[in-house]
mmCIF file of C-alpha atoms in Angstrom:
data_model
loop_
_atom_site.group_PDB
_atom_site.id
_atom_site.type_symbol
_atom_site.label_atom_id
_atom_site.label_comp_id
_atom_site.label_asym_id
_atom_site.label_seq_id
_atom_site.Cartn_x
_atom_site.Cartn_y
_atom_site.Cartn_z
ATOM 1 C CA UNK O 27 -50.861 -23.711 -2.507
ATOM 2 C CA UNK O 28 -47.078 -23.966 -2.673
ATOM 3 C CA UNK O 29 -44.759 -22.925 -5.506
ATOM 4 C CA UNK O 30 -41.075 -23.924 -5.489
ATOM 5 C CA UNK O 31 -38.431 -22.200 -7.595
ATOM 6 C CA UNK O 32 -34.680 -22.734 -7.869
ATOM 7 C CA UNK O 33 -31.958 -25.096 -8.991
ATOM 8 C CA UNK O 34 -33.035 -28.691 -8.605
ATOM 9 C CA UNK O 35 -30.814 -31.688 -7.980
ATOM 10 C CA UNK O 36 -29.522 -33.856 -9.467
ATOM 11 C CA UNK O 37 -29.125 -31.831 -12.677
ATOM 12 C CA UNK O 38 -28.819 -28.344 -11.127
ATOM 13 C CA UNK O 39 -31.171 -26.794 -13.695
ATOM 14 C CA UNK O 40 -33.815 -24.202 -12.824
ATOM 15 C CA UNK O 41 -37.206 -25.568 -11.865
ATOM 16 C CA UNK O 42 -40.499 -23.725 -11.252
ATOM 17 C CA UNK O 43 -43.323 -25.980 -10.030
ATOM 18 C CA UNK O 44 -46.635 -25.556 -8.229
ATOM 19 C CA UNK O 45 -48.403 -28.114 -6.117
ATOM 20 C CA UNK O 46 -51.735 -29.165 -7.586
ATOM 21 C CA UNK O 47 -52.953 -31.326 -4.724
ATOM 22 C CA UNK O 48 -50.391 -34.076 -4.366
ATOM 23 C CA UNK O 49 -48.807 -33.578 -7.763
ATOM 24 C CA UNK O 50 -46.384 -31.056 -9.208
ATOM 25 C CA UNK O 51 -47.473 -29.017 -12.193
ATOM 26 C CA UNK O 52 -45.731 -26.425 -14.270
ATOM 27 C CA UNK O 53 -49.022 -24.535 -14.696
ATOM 28 C CA UNK O 54 -49.130 -21.319 -12.738
ATOM 29 C CA UNK O 55 -51.334 -21.237 -9.610
ATOM 30 C CA UNK O 56 -52.400 -17.680 -8.604
ATOM 31 C CA UNK O 57 -51.755 -16.825 -5.010
ATOM 32 C CA UNK O 58 -49.381 -19.747 -4.279
ATOM 33 C CA UNK O 59 -46.818 -19.366 -1.504
ATOM 34 C CA UNK O 60 -43.421 -19.076 -3.200
ATOM 35 C CA UNK O 61 -40.371 -20.874 -1.746
ATOM 36 C CA UNK O 62 -37.015 -20.206 -3.426
ATOM 37 C CA UNK O 63 -33.742 -22.108 -2.980
ATOM 38 C CA UNK O 64 -31.903 -25.291 -3.868
ATOM 39 C CA UNK O 65 -34.410 -28.106 -4.369
ATOM 40 C CA UNK O 66 -34.274 -31.815 -3.605
ATOM 41 C CA UNK O 67 -37.240 -34.134 -4.296
ATOM 42 C CA UNK O 68 -37.489 -35.065 -0.634
ATOM 43 C CA UNK O 69 -35.128 -37.212 1.459
ATOM 44 C CA UNK O 70 -35.603 -40.944 1.863
ATOM 45 C CA UNK O 71 -34.694 -43.277 4.744
ATOM 46 C CA UNK O 72 -34.591 -46.640 3.025
ATOM 47 C CA UNK O 73 -33.950 -48.720 6.148
ATOM 48 C CA UNK O 74 -35.851 -47.644 9.252
ATOM 49 C CA UNK O 75 -37.922 -49.471 11.834
ATOM 50 C CA UNK O 76 -40.189 -46.881 13.457
ATOM 51 C CA UNK O 77 -42.679 -47.594 16.203
ATOM 52 C CA UNK O 78 -40.397 -49.173 18.831
ATOM 53 C CA UNK O 79 -37.284 -48.318 20.780
ATOM 54 C CA UNK O 80 -35.930 -51.729 21.818
ATOM 55 C CA UNK O 81 -35.632 -55.142 20.303
ATOM 56 C CA UNK O 82 -38.596 -57.466 21.034
ATOM 57 C CA UNK O 83 -40.952 -54.587 21.969
ATOM 58 C CA UNK O 84 -44.355 -54.601 20.223
ATOM 59 C CA UNK O 85 -45.274 -51.892 17.722
ATOM 60 C CA UNK O 86 -46.539 -48.785 19.573
ATOM 61 C CA UNK O 87 -48.852 -46.621 17.414
ATOM 62 C CA UNK O 88 -48.214 -43.366 19.269
ATOM 63 C CA UNK O 89 -44.455 -43.973 19.071
ATOM 64 C CA UNK O 90 -44.801 -44.836 15.410
ATOM 65 C CA UNK O 91 -46.427 -41.494 14.709
ATOM 66 C CA UNK O 92 -43.798 -39.634 16.699
ATOM 67 C CA UNK O 93 -40.935 -41.353 14.861
ATOM 68 C CA UNK O 94 -42.532 -40.517 11.509
ATOM 69 C CA UNK O 95 -42.904 -36.872 12.470
ATOM 70 C CA UNK O 96 -39.164 -36.836 13.340
ATOM 71 C CA UNK O 97 -38.494 -38.116 9.860
ATOM 72 C CA UNK O 98 -40.518 -35.334 8.305
ATOM 73 C CA UNK O 99 -38.808 -32.717 10.479
ATOM 74 C CA UNK O 100 -35.481 -33.857 8.971
ATOM 75 C CA UNK O 101 -36.834 -33.511 5.432
ATOM 76 C CA UNK O 102 -37.624 -37.229 4.941
ATOM 77 C CA UNK O 103 -40.776 -37.480 2.802
ATOM 78 C CA UNK O 104 -40.575 -41.242 2.072
ATOM 79 C CA UNK O 105 -39.386 -44.243 4.050
ATOM 80 C CA UNK O 106 -38.931 -47.914 3.501
ATOM 81 C CA UNK O 107 -39.289 -50.189 6.531
ATOM 82 C CA UNK O 108 -37.729 -53.567 5.737
ATOM 83 C CA UNK O 109 -39.160 -55.072 8.928
ATOM 84 C CA UNK O 110 -41.629 -53.734 11.480
ATOM 85 C CA UNK O 111 -42.407 -54.880 15.032
ATOM 86 C CA UNK O 112 -45.960 -55.666 13.902
ATOM 87 C CA UNK O 113 -48.439 -54.974 11.144
ATOM 88 C CA UNK O 114 -48.792 -51.205 10.795
ATOM 89 C CA UNK O 115 -52.078 -49.308 11.283
ATOM 90 C CA UNK O 116 -54.167 -48.362 8.205
ATOM 91 C CA UNK O 117 -52.964 -44.770 8.227
ATOM 92 C CA UNK O 118 -49.294 -45.761 7.907
ATOM 93 C CA UNK O 119 -47.876 -44.220 4.684
ATOM 94 C CA UNK O 120 -51.032 -42.217 3.895
ATOM 95 C CA UNK O 121 -51.443 -39.890 6.851
ATOM 96 C CA UNK O 122 -50.894 -36.339 5.491
ATOM 97 C CA UNK O 123 -48.453 -35.389 8.269
ATOM 98 C CA UNK O 124 -46.206 -38.470 7.908
ATOM 99 C CA UNK O 125 -43.946 -39.741 5.109
ATOM 100 C CA UNK O 126 -44.949 -41.961 2.250
ATOM 101 C CA UNK O 127 -44.129 -45.479 3.410
ATOM 102 C CA UNK O 128 -43.137 -48.800 1.906
ATOM 103 C CA UNK O 129 -42.831 -51.776 4.218
ATOM 104 C CA UNK O 130 -42.199 -55.511 4.440
ATOM 105 C CA UNK O 131 -44.332 -56.226 7.537
ATOM 106 C CA UNK O 132 -42.618 -58.240 10.262
ATOM 107 C CA UNK O 133 -39.226 -59.807 9.562
ATOM 108 C CA UNK O 134 -39.162 -63.463 8.397
ATOM 109 C CA UNK O 135 -36.468 -65.620 9.989
ATOM 110 C CA UNK O 136 -35.522 -69.214 10.631
ATOM 111 C CA UNK O 137 -36.209 -70.706 14.080
ATOM 112 C CA UNK O 138 -33.378 -69.859 16.458
ATOM 113 C CA UNK O 139 -32.267 -66.791 14.517
ATOM 114 C CA UNK O 140 -33.185 -63.099 14.933
ATOM 115 C CA UNK O 141 -34.841 -61.650 18.048
ATOM 116 C CA UNK O 142 -37.151 -64.117 19.766
ATOM 117 C CA UNK O 143 -40.242 -61.887 19.987
ATOM 118 C CA UNK O 144 -39.889 -60.049 16.692
ATOM 119 C CA UNK O 145 -40.889 -61.234 13.277
ATOM 120 C CA UNK O 146 -42.133 -64.531 12.064
ATOM 121 C CA UNK O 147 -40.029 -67.626 12.696
ATOM 122 C CA UNK O 148 -40.373 -70.691 10.500
ATOM 123 C CA UNK O 149 -38.619 -73.770 9.170
ATOM 124 C CA UNK O 150 -36.431 -73.065 6.186
ATOM 125 C CA UNK O 151 -38.804 -74.711 3.681
ATOM 126 C CA UNK O 152 -41.652 -72.410 4.816
ATOM 127 C CA UNK O 153 -39.828 -69.181 3.952
ATOM 128 C CA UNK O 154 -40.918 -68.856 0.275
ATOM 129 C CA UNK O 155 -44.622 -69.188 1.135
ATOM 130 C CA UNK O 156 -44.425 -66.769 4.058
ATOM 131 C CA UNK O 157 -42.475 -64.230 1.985
ATOM 132 C CA UNK O 158 -44.901 -64.411 -0.922
ATOM 133 C CA UNK O 159 -47.926 -63.972 1.366
ATOM 134 C CA UNK O 160 -46.326 -60.898 2.941
ATOM 135 C CA UNK O 161 -45.325 -59.367 -0.371
ATOM 136 C CA UNK O 162 -48.784 -59.876 -1.773
ATOM 137 C CA UNK O 163 -50.111 -57.807 1.122
ATOM 138 C CA UNK O 164 -47.492 -55.052 1.402
ATOM 139 C CA UNK O 165 -45.317 -55.212 -1.693
ATOM 140 C CA UNK O 166 -42.154 -56.240 0.147
ATOM 141 C CA UNK O 167 -40.854 -59.179 2.222
ATOM 142 C CA UNK O 168 -37.792 -59.145 4.443
ATOM 143 C CA UNK O 169 -35.738 -62.312 4.968
ATOM 144 C CA UNK O 170 -33.045 -62.749 7.659
ATOM 145 C CA UNK O 171 -30.451 -64.610 5.635
ATOM 146 C CA UNK O 172 -27.963 -64.976 8.544
ATOM 147 C CA UNK O 173 -27.644 -63.940 12.147
ATOM 148 C CA UNK O 174 -25.039 -65.026 14.710
ATOM 149 C CA UNK O 175 -21.429 -65.759 13.819
ATOM 150 C CA UNK O 176 -21.849 -69.533 13.806
ATOM 151 C CA UNK O 177 -25.385 -69.717 12.322
ATOM 152 C CA UNK O 178 -26.064 -71.456 9.027
ATOM 153 C CA UNK O 179 -27.337 -68.993 6.367
ATOM 154 C CA UNK O 180 -30.440 -69.570 4.313
ATOM 155 C CA UNK O 181 -29.345 -71.928 1.523
ATOM 156 C CA UNK O 182 -29.126 -70.448 -2.003
ATOM 157 C CA UNK O 183 -31.819 -72.780 -3.393
ATOM 158 C CA UNK O 184 -34.269 -71.624 -0.682
ATOM 159 C CA UNK O 185 -33.373 -67.997 -1.255
ATOM 160 C CA UNK O 186 -33.913 -68.483 -4.983
ATOM 161 C CA UNK O 187 -37.317 -69.963 -4.254
ATOM 162 C CA UNK O 188 -38.129 -66.955 -2.032
ATOM 163 C CA UNK O 189 -37.313 -64.531 -4.820
ATOM 164 C CA UNK O 190 -39.291 -66.480 -7.376
ATOM 165 C CA UNK O 191 -42.320 -66.691 -5.150
ATOM 166 C CA UNK O 192 -42.263 -63.018 -4.206
ATOM 167 C CA UNK O 193 -41.666 -61.809 -7.757
ATOM 168 C CA UNK O 194 -44.527 -64.007 -8.915
ATOM 169 C CA UNK O 195 -46.956 -61.933 -6.827
ATOM 170 C CA UNK O 196 -45.417 -58.657 -8.001
ATOM 171 C CA UNK O 197 -43.402 -58.061 -4.806
ATOM 172 C CA UNK O 198 -39.774 -57.409 -3.923
ATOM 173 C CA UNK O 199 -37.355 -58.989 -1.487
ATOM 174 C CA UNK O 200 -35.028 -57.283 1.008
ATOM 175 C CA UNK O 201 -32.470 -59.434 2.769
ATOM 176 C CA UNK O 202 -30.608 -58.868 6.001
ATOM 177 C CA UNK O 203 -27.094 -60.261 5.649
ATOM 178 C CA UNK O 204 -23.895 -59.654 7.583
ATOM 179 C CA UNK O 205 -21.880 -62.720 6.611
ATOM 180 C CA UNK O 206 -20.156 -63.753 3.448
ATOM 181 C CA UNK O 207 -22.193 -66.905 2.747
ATOM 182 C CA UNK O 208 -25.542 -65.185 3.304
ATOM 183 C CA UNK O 209 -24.494 -62.332 1.026
ATOM 184 C CA UNK O 210 -23.462 -64.729 -1.681
ATOM 185 C CA UNK O 211 -26.761 -66.622 -1.492
ATOM 186 C CA UNK O 212 -28.737 -63.370 -1.678
ATOM 187 C CA UNK O 213 -26.860 -62.154 -4.763
ATOM 188 C CA UNK O 214 -27.080 -65.533 -6.479
ATOM 189 C CA UNK O 215 -30.826 -65.546 -5.850
ATOM 190 C CA UNK O 216 -31.310 -62.112 -7.379
ATOM 191 C CA UNK O 217 -32.826 -60.358 -4.376
ATOM 192 C CA UNK O 218 -33.939 -56.740 -4.813
ATOM 193 C CA UNK O 219 -31.894 -55.219 -1.973
ATOM 194 C CA UNK O 220 -29.181 -56.296 0.423
ATOM 195 C CA UNK O 221 -29.438 -54.708 3.860
ATOM 196 C CA UNK O 222 -26.124 -54.039 5.659
ATOM 197 C CA UNK O 223 -23.878 -56.309 3.518
ATOM 198 C CA UNK O 224 -20.985 -56.681 5.980
ATOM 199 C CA UNK O 225 -18.532 -59.234 4.540
ATOM 200 C CA UNK O 226 -20.163 -59.170 1.131
ATOM 201 C CA UNK O 227 -17.496 -60.093 -1.382
ATOM 202 C CA UNK O 228 -16.497 -57.277 -3.757
ATOM 203 C CA UNK O 229 -16.395 -59.943 -6.484
ATOM 204 C CA UNK O 230 -20.226 -59.938 -6.416
ATOM 205 C CA UNK O 231 -20.644 -56.228 -7.126
ATOM 206 C CA UNK O 232 -20.691 -56.461 -10.920
ATOM 207 C CA UNK O 233 -23.473 -59.062 -10.755
ATOM 208 C CA UNK O 234 -25.428 -56.920 -8.316
ATOM 209 C CA UNK O 235 -25.206 -53.944 -10.696
ATOM 210 C CA UNK O 236 -26.217 -56.021 -13.670
ATOM 211 C CA UNK O 237 -29.313 -57.517 -12.032
ATOM 212 C CA UNK O 238 -30.323 -54.358 -10.165
ATOM 213 C CA UNK O 239 -29.693 -55.523 -6.584
ATOM 214 C CA UNK O 240 -29.365 -52.431 -4.383
ATOM 215 C CA UNK O 241 -27.158 -52.093 -1.312
ATOM 216 C CA UNK O 242 -28.340 -50.383 1.902
ATOM 217 C CA UNK O 243 -25.184 -50.366 4.046
ATOM 218 C CA UNK O 244 -26.576 -48.510 7.107
ATOM 219 C CA UNK O 245 -22.993 -47.340 7.557
ATOM 220 C CA UNK O 246 -23.531 -44.653 10.186
ATOM 221 C CA UNK O 247 -25.025 -47.138 12.668
ATOM 222 C CA UNK O 248 -22.021 -49.394 12.471
ATOM 223 C CA UNK O 249 -19.684 -46.392 12.741
ATOM 224 C CA UNK O 250 -21.422 -45.280 15.977
ATOM 225 C CA UNK O 251 -21.119 -48.735 17.526
ATOM 226 C CA UNK O 252 -17.537 -49.380 16.450
ATOM 227 C CA UNK O 253 -15.658 -47.663 19.348
ATOM 228 C CA UNK O 254 -17.624 -49.536 22.023
ATOM 229 C CA UNK O 255 -17.199 -52.898 20.290
ATOM 230 C CA UNK O 256 -13.517 -52.276 19.615
ATOM 231 C CA UNK O 257 -13.012 -51.749 23.371
ATOM 232 C CA UNK O 258 -14.464 -55.157 24.293
ATOM 233 C CA UNK O 259 -12.345 -58.244 24.990
ATOM 234 C CA UNK O 260 -11.039 -60.089 21.925
ATOM 235 C CA UNK O 261 -13.165 -62.868 20.537
ATOM 236 C CA UNK O 262 -14.887 -64.149 17.373
ATOM 237 C CA UNK O 263 -17.848 -61.761 17.565
ATOM 238 C CA UNK O 264 -15.602 -58.729 18.055
ATOM 239 C CA UNK O 265 -13.417 -59.776 15.149
ATOM 240 C CA UNK O 266 -16.457 -60.261 12.940
ATOM 241 C CA UNK O 267 -17.917 -56.848 13.777
ATOM 242 C CA UNK O 268 -14.748 -54.746 13.707
ATOM 243 C CA UNK O 269 -13.434 -56.406 10.577
ATOM 244 C CA UNK O 270 -16.855 -56.160 8.984
ATOM 245 C CA UNK O 271 -17.148 -52.414 9.534
ATOM 246 C CA UNK O 272 -13.718 -51.794 8.029
ATOM 247 C CA UNK O 273 -14.630 -54.006 5.069
ATOM 248 C CA UNK O 274 -17.970 -52.234 4.619
ATOM 249 C CA UNK O 275 -16.307 -48.834 4.315
ATOM 250 C CA UNK O 276 -14.352 -49.861 1.241
ATOM 251 C CA UNK O 277 -17.208 -51.995 -0.073
ATOM 252 C CA UNK O 278 -19.486 -48.916 -0.310
ATOM 253 C CA UNK O 279 -16.886 -47.157 -2.452
ATOM 254 C CA UNK O 280 -16.362 -50.184 -4.656
ATOM 255 C CA UNK O 281 -20.109 -50.753 -5.001
ATOM 256 C CA UNK O 282 -20.710 -47.198 -6.149
ATOM 257 C CA UNK O 283 -17.879 -47.450 -8.655
ATOM 258 C CA UNK O 284 -19.335 -50.745 -9.981
ATOM 259 C CA UNK O 285 -22.702 -49.086 -10.593
ATOM 260 C CA UNK O 286 -24.614 -50.680 -7.701
ATOM 261 C CA UNK O 287 -27.470 -48.508 -6.471
ATOM 262 C CA UNK O 288 -26.617 -47.334 -2.950
ATOM 263 C CA UNK O 289 -29.552 -46.568 -0.646
ATOM 264 C CA UNK O 290 -29.300 -44.402 2.502
ATOM 265 C CA UNK O 291 -30.759 -46.223 5.508
ATOM 266 C CA UNK O 292 -30.358 -45.364 9.169
ATOM 267 C CA UNK O 293 -31.375 -48.477 11.138
ATOM 268 C CA UNK O 294 -31.330 -46.056 14.105
ATOM 269 C CA UNK O 295 -32.576 -47.102 17.528
ATOM 270 C CA UNK O 296 -33.576 -44.959 19.249
ATOM 271 C CA UNK O 297 -34.814 -42.769 16.455
ATOM 272 C CA UNK O 298 -33.505 -39.202 16.238
ATOM 273 C CA UNK O 299 -33.902 -36.341 13.823
ATOM 274 C CA UNK O 300 -30.256 -36.312 12.703
ATOM 275 C CA UNK O 301 -30.162 -40.021 11.818
ATOM 276 C CA UNK O 302 -30.589 -39.617 8.053
ATOM 277 C CA UNK O 303 -28.149 -36.680 8.088
ATOM 278 C CA UNK O 304 -25.566 -38.847 9.847
ATOM 279 C CA UNK O 305 -26.010 -41.529 7.175
ATOM 280 C CA UNK O 306 -25.515 -39.017 4.368
ATOM 281 C CA UNK O 307 -22.315 -37.762 6.056
ATOM 282 C CA UNK O 308 -21.020 -41.338 6.462
ATOM 283 C CA UNK O 309 -21.737 -42.176 2.868
ATOM 284 C CA UNK O 310 -20.214 -38.900 1.658
ATOM 285 C CA UNK O 311 -16.910 -39.881 3.194
ATOM 286 C CA UNK O 312 -16.895 -42.984 0.921
ATOM 287 C CA UNK O 313 -18.651 -41.861 -2.300
ATOM 288 C CA UNK O 314 -18.745 -38.067 -2.206
ATOM 289 C CA UNK O 315 -21.576 -35.657 -1.411
ATOM 290 C CA UNK O 316 -23.400 -35.864 -4.767
ATOM 291 C CA UNK O 317 -23.724 -39.635 -4.675
ATOM 292 C CA UNK O 318 -24.507 -39.611 -0.930
ATOM 293 C CA UNK O 319 -27.366 -37.227 -1.554
ATOM 294 C CA UNK O 320 -28.533 -39.398 -4.458
ATOM 295 C CA UNK O 321 -28.628 -42.395 -2.120
ATOM 296 C CA UNK O 322 -30.836 -40.390 0.237
ATOM 297 C CA UNK O 323 -33.008 -38.709 -2.392
ATOM 298 C CA UNK O 324 -33.379 -39.132 -6.127
ATOM 299 C CA UNK O 325 -31.829 -42.585 -6.469
ATOM 300 C CA UNK O 326 -33.784 -43.941 -3.492
ATOM 301 C CA UNK O 327 -37.030 -42.396 -4.734
ATOM 302 C CA UNK O 328 -36.511 -43.902 -8.229
ATOM 303 C CA UNK O 329 -35.921 -47.310 -6.579
ATOM 304 C CA UNK O 330 -39.237 -46.958 -4.803
ATOM 305 C CA UNK O 331 -41.050 -45.812 -7.958
ATOM 306 C CA UNK O 332 -41.304 -42.156 -7.000
ATOM 307 C CA UNK O 333 -40.359 -39.618 -9.730
ATOM 308 C CA UNK O 334 -38.396 -36.497 -8.872
ATOM 309 C CA UNK O 335 -39.102 -32.808 -9.422
ATOM 310 C CA UNK O 336 -41.103 -32.875 -12.626
ATOM 311 C CA UNK O 337 -44.720 -32.297 -13.647
ATOM 312 C CA UNK O 338 -46.959 -35.153 -12.551
ATOM 313 C CA UNK O 339 -44.591 -36.353 -9.804
ATOM 314 C CA UNK O 340 -45.619 -36.587 -6.176
ATOM 315 C CA UNK O 341 -45.500 -33.144 -4.630
ATOM 316 C CA UNK O 342 -42.578 -33.650 -2.247
ATOM 317 C CA UNK O 343 -39.495 -31.405 -1.881
ATOM 318 C CA UNK O 344 -36.916 -30.168 0.566
ATOM 319 C CA UNK O 345 -35.640 -26.659 0.001
ATOM 320 C CA UNK O 346 -32.257 -25.337 1.139
ATOM 321 C CA UNK O 347 -30.705 -21.871 1.045
ATOM 322 C CA UNK O 348 -27.498 -23.094 -0.673
ATOM 323 C CA UNK O 349 -26.295 -26.148 -2.614
ATOM 324 C CA UNK O 350 -26.123 -28.893 0.027
ATOM 325 C CA UNK O 351 -23.441 -30.714 -1.950
ATOM 326 C CA UNK O 352 -21.043 -27.891 -1.109
ATOM 327 C CA UNK O 353 -21.970 -27.910 2.580
ATOM 328 C CA UNK O 354 -23.786 -30.977 3.937
ATOM 329 C CA UNK O 355 -24.470 -29.086 7.146
ATOM 330 C CA UNK O 356 -27.188 -27.317 5.082
ATOM 331 C CA UNK O 357 -29.229 -30.490 5.493
ATOM 332 C CA UNK O 358 -29.889 -29.670 9.166
ATOM 333 C CA UNK O 359 -31.477 -26.324 8.233
ATOM 334 C CA UNK O 360 -34.024 -26.703 5.452
ATOM 335 C CA UNK O 361 -35.839 -23.607 4.329
ATOM 336 C CA UNK O 362 -38.973 -25.698 3.789
ATOM 337 C CA UNK O 363 -40.189 -29.317 3.714
ATOM 338 C CA UNK O 364 -43.010 -29.944 1.251
ATOM 339 C CA UNK O 365 -45.002 -33.219 1.747
ATOM 340 C CA UNK O 366 -47.969 -34.111 -0.435
ATOM 341 C CA UNK O 367 -48.198 -30.559 -1.665
ATOM 342 C CA UNK O 368 -48.272 -28.984 1.773
ATOM 343 C CA UNK O 369 -45.591 -27.026 3.518
ATOM 344 C CA UNK O 370 -45.138 -29.005 6.748
ATOM 345 C CA UNK O 371 -41.980 -27.224 7.915
#
């Protein structure tokens, strides 16, 4: 049995909870192991593709388990995979040593777009049916709205049909978009989350906030790639990427100010333990440490339907010696990671 005590984020008030199986309770549990410190309700990586190391590789179950253990080691107790290299095994998301998981199955893309051997490729009129079938099975569907610089994006009427079909089966839609037209179609259609969002017009942010469309900018991945791309010969693709990263930096700030829910996602290949910490640091530079932690913890958990540190909530937590908002380097040194009521680190 585990008991956690200390100041809990986001409110900073004192919390004293015991794990009763996989739920927190404020009833005392005799003999519980006590862990004191600053408490977060578990970190979340809202955009991760575990189980493979390179594009077009099939899903590897052993690698999947290893990647998920790396997540837990970093304090990640829940993930969202908006796209996997294959259908996951039955234990995905329920294994006691790996994070809770939400996923969209394989990516769904038009013929000629996305990686050739990843995802499901279809004609544009087939996208709504494919997305609805996937969402009925896993709760989410992921659409590739645009891909290369000169590709045509998914038209707004088709994207609207995708959203209607998925919502009709009780699912949600995540959309990959890195171009202005694809972003505009996704927002107009009312998708549930925009992944990346390079070149998304700031004029769309108020509508996103009003309709609840979240933004997962995966900022740290673009920041890592920027120096190498900037050193390449000039050309349209370089201009698109370099300009897009610079635009995304200011977009994250503007989105947060407009009330758009920001989600922390790593999109890291290969996977590594610091990936989610790097994303929090990158977001903090744009929206401050409190909101960056929110994007990687309580805001992301709420988006996924997971309550925070309160009686009846899933028994997840990460404990730190000091307030991580004052020193984000604390994130690399958790006192404890609690997953499903068990101390796993």
